[in-house]
Amino acid sequence: MRVPLSWLREYVDLPATETGRDVQAKLISAGLEVETVEQLGADLKGPLVVGQVLTIEELEGFKKPIRFCTVDVGQANGTGEPQEIVCGARNFQVGDKVVVVLPGATLPGGFSIAARKTYGKTSHGMICSSDELGMGDDGTHGIIVLPPETEVGKDAIELLELVDEVLDIAVTANRGDCLSIRGVARETAIAYGLPLRDPALIDVPAPNAYGYPVQVTDPFGCDRFTARTVTGLRPEARSPIWLQRRLQKVGMRPISLAVDVTNYVMMELGQPLHAYDRSLVQGTIGVRRAQEGEKLVTLDGVERTLHAEDLVITDERGPIGLAGVMGGANTEIADHEVTEDGVNGTSDVVIEAAHFDAVSIARTARRHKLLSEASRRFERGVDPQAAAAAAQRTVDLLVLLAGGTAEAGVTEIIAPSAPHTITLPAGHPDKVAGVDYGRETVVRRLQQVGCDVYGQDELLVTVPSWRPDLVDPNDLAEEVIRLEGYENLPSTLPKLPSGRGLTHRQRLHRRVGRALAGAGYVEAPNYPFVSEQVFDQLGLEAGDPARRVVKLVNPLSDEEPALRTTLLPGLLGALRRNDGRGSHDLALFETGLVFLPREESHGATHLPVDRRPTDEEIAALNAALPEQPRHVAVVLAGAREQAGWWGKGRPADWADAVEAARTVAREAGAELIVRKGQYGPWHPGRCAELVVAADGAERVVGHAGELHPRVLKALGLPERTCAMELDLDALEAAGDGVPQAPGISTFPVATQDVALVVDKPVPAVEVEAALREGAGELLESIRLFDVYENAEQLGEGRKSLAYALRFRAADRTLTVDEASAARDAAVALAGERTGAVLRG
C-alpha cells in the first residue's frame, strides 16, 4: 500500500517538521512494515511552468515527425516572449495548455535542461510528458495536456504536486484495514497520540423505497449492498489534477472521471466500489451464485466461464460482474467521444458499494487468475459499516466534479448480524508479554484501535467493524503489546537444560554439508515444489515410483502443484539459471526432504481447537502424512579444476559425482558399494548405482554419473552435466554412526603396483573388490590410478587396470615376501573371479 504523506496529513495534523522517515519509524514501532519512503521530486529543480501552445510548425525530412512550437510561458522566462521548443509528440495542438521546463532546470534523474540545437532549430526547453516528470503512467503516453482554465506561467511543480513523500507499506494478510489511507491514518494518529479526522464520518441519507431495485439471494456471500444513482454527468468532464496525482502516487492509472472517483474512494476508505452505466443495466440488480458454465466478459476483455461457487452481480440478462473482483464489459462506463451530434458518453451511473464474503472472493479471484485491487481488499477484510459512507463520498465527488445530480433514492440491503465481542481478563496482555501494563493501559490501547470496553477484572470488548482480524483474547493482547512497543519488551535468553544438544541426525546433516562445501560445492536450497512434466524431462519410466507425488490443494504456483520426490529438478534449475547468467563452472549441492506418498492414503482429519487432540487423533494425522526421507544431491558442470600457469584444467565428469557420494558415505560411517547401473536421467554407460549393505541385505540408495543428452536438451543444461543423489536417511541407517578417525601406524608402508588385463565390459569395481578380498587384512588401501586400452598391445576388446596396493601391519614392519604374497593372493582371486591376468 502506497501512502502519500500529503494525503495522510489531511486526516492527521502531523507536526510540520515530521518527515516521511519519521512517520516510517513510528509506524514500524506500531507493527506496520513500512518498506521504503520514496522521495518524489527530490532532485527536481525549476523553472517548470504552465505554457500555452501558440504555433506549431511541422518539420519535414526527418525519420520521425518533429514539430517546432512557440509557447507562451508568461513572465517565467524573464522576457515575456514566446518560448521556441522542438517536440516530437503529437497529442497536443495550438491553444493547449502544457507543462514546459525552461533552461536551467533539472528533471528527475539529474537530467539538466539547456538550450540546444536539434533538427536544424534551437530548442529553448522541453514540453514535458508525465514520465519525464516522474509522475507515472497517465494513460496518454504523450505530452501532459492541462485543463483549459489553467493559468499560463503558473508553477507546475506546485500545480502537479510533484514534490512529496510516499510510504510503501507491506500490509500483512490480517490487516486489510491498512489497505486504505483511512486505516493508515488511524495507525498514525495512534502512534503520535493525535486525533483522527475520519473521512468515513459523513452524513449519509437513510435508505428508502425509491432507490435502484436490488435483490440479494445469497446473504452469506453478500451481507450488505448499497446502491446510489447519479444522473446528468457531463461526459466530457475530466478528473481534476489533484485527483489524478493522488491516484498516480498510490500506484493507479487515471482512466475516466467516474472510474477515477471510485478508485479514489476505494484508496481513501478501503471500500471497493463499482460504477455501472445505468443505460446499460437492464432491470433489477441481483447478487447470486453463478450457474455452472455461465459466461461473462470482464472489463479486461476476457470471456470467462463461471463456476457454481462464483458470486456474481446480475441484471435481467444474466451476469454483469464478478462480485468483488471485476465488473463486466456489458455495463462498462463509456469514455466521452466527440461526434457531429455533440459529446457522447456515460451520463447516468449506478454506484455499488457492497460487502462480500472474504473466502468466496479469494477463491473466485484465484480460480480465474484475476487478482484486482478490489479482490485484494475483500479477501483481507473490508469494513462493512463503511459501504454507505463510501457510496455517499462517491456521489458527492461526482456531483462536484461532473455536475451531476444525486437521486433521492437510496438502496441499502443489510443481513442481520451482531457485533463481535470478546471476553478478556484484564491481566491477559501482562501474562502474554511478561510486562505489567495494568488495566488502564489495556483499556486505553483497546479504545484507541476502536474497541468498546466494559468491565473491571473481566473486560467485555466489542471489536470495531474495520478489524475482522480480532477474534480472540490473544489478538487483543497483541494490539496492546504492539502499541506499547515491541522494543519495550524485555529480552531474556532462554536457559537450556544441560546435556542437550544436536541430535545424531542433525550432526550428520551438518557434517555432510561441511564436507561437500570443503570439496568445492556451493549449497543451493530450493523450494520443494515441482511440476509433473519434469519427470518426462528427466526420462523417468511411466511406472517409476518417483512419479507418484503428493499434490497441494492450494499451491503457490499452478505450474508446480506437487511436492518433490527427488532433489534434482530444483538443483538442475539452479544450475541452468546460473549457467545462463555467465557462471559456467558450477558445483552445487542440497540436502532436503523429499515427499513420498504412502501406499494406503488416508485423508487428513481436522483437529479440534477447543481441546488438546488425543493421541489417536494425532496418530491418525501423522498416518496421513507422506514419508519424508532426507536426500542429498549434487550437480556439476564446466571445469572441476581450473587451468592456469600450473597446467591444464580438468572438466567435471561422472567420477566427480561418484566421489561426492563417497564423501557423504564417509561422513555417515557407511561402506558404499559402487557398481554399474542404469536409471532415469543418467547416461546408461556412465551411471553408477550406489548400494549399501544393511542387515545382511543390499539396498540401492542412489545413483551418480553423467546425465543423458536427451535430459540435458529437455532441461536446457550444459553439455556433460553430472549429478548424484543419495537417500541420506538410508545411508545413516547403514552406517555405524561414529565417524572413524584415521589410524596412525609407526611402521612403514609397503606399496605394490599391479596392472591387470580384463575384458572391457568387466567393471573396475568388481576387479577392485576381488583384489581387496584376496589381499586380506594386511591391505591398508587400494587405488585405481590408470586405465589403458590398446588393441595392438592388449588385444581386441581388452583393457588394462593399474592399481596401487598399500600394505601395512599394525605390529611389525612387513617383509618383501609378506607384501608380495598378499599381492599374489589378491591377483589370484581377481583372476579367478573376473578373468584378470597380469599385464605382460
PDB file of C-alpha atoms in Angstrom, residues 2-5 20-21 24 34-42 134-136 162-168 248-251:
ATOM      1  CA  ARG A   2       1.493   3.332  -1.131  1.00  0.00           C
ATOM      2  CA  VAL A   3       0.568   6.235   1.148  1.00  0.00           C
ATOM      3  CA  PRO A   4       1.441   9.825   0.118  1.00  0.00           C
ATOM      4  CA  LEU A   5       2.405  11.884   3.148  1.00  0.00           C
ATOM      5  CA  GLY A  20       8.390  10.514   5.832  1.00  0.00           C
ATOM      6  CA  ARG A  21      11.303   8.842   7.627  1.00  0.00           C
ATOM      7  CA  GLN A  24       8.078   5.382   8.949  1.00  0.00           C
ATOM      8  CA  VAL A  34       6.999   0.288   6.045  1.00  0.00           C
ATOM      9  CA  GLU A  35       9.489  -0.953   3.473  1.00  0.00           C
ATOM     10  CA  THR A  36      10.594   2.303   1.844  1.00  0.00           C
ATOM     11  CA  VAL A  37       9.936   6.029   1.783  1.00  0.00           C
ATOM     12  CA  GLU A  38      10.033   7.318  -1.790  1.00  0.00           C
ATOM     13  CA  GLN A  39      11.128  10.924  -2.184  1.00  0.00           C
ATOM     14  CA  LEU A  40       9.138  12.297  -5.128  1.00  0.00           C
ATOM     15  CA  GLY A  41      10.704  15.297  -6.823  1.00  0.00           C
ATOM     16  CA  ALA A  42      13.761  15.261  -4.564  1.00  0.00           C
ATOM     17  CA  GLY A 134       8.427  11.026 -12.707  1.00  0.00           C
ATOM     18  CA  MET A 135       4.642  11.154 -12.323  1.00  0.00           C
ATOM     19  CA  GLY A 136       3.920   7.635 -13.530  1.00  0.00           C
ATOM     20  CA  LEU A 162       5.474  16.838  -7.862  1.00  0.00           C
ATOM     21  CA  VAL A 163       7.259  17.081  -4.509  1.00  0.00           C
ATOM     22  CA  ASP A 164       6.002  14.612  -1.939  1.00  0.00           C
ATOM     23  CA  GLU A 165       6.984  11.587   0.149  1.00  0.00           C
ATOM     24  CA  VAL A 166       5.285   8.219  -0.353  1.00  0.00           C
ATOM     25  CA  LEU A 167       5.391   5.448   2.256  1.00  0.00           C
ATOM     26  CA  ASP A 168       5.364   1.938   0.768  1.00  0.00           C
ATOM     27  CA  GLN A 248      -0.710   8.104  -9.541  1.00  0.00           C
ATOM     28  CA  LYS A 249       1.057   8.393  -6.207  1.00  0.00           C
ATOM     29  CA  VAL A 250      -0.729   5.333  -4.834  1.00  0.00           C
ATOM     30  CA  GLY A 251       0.172   3.408  -7.993  1.00  0.00           C
TER      31      GLY A 251
END
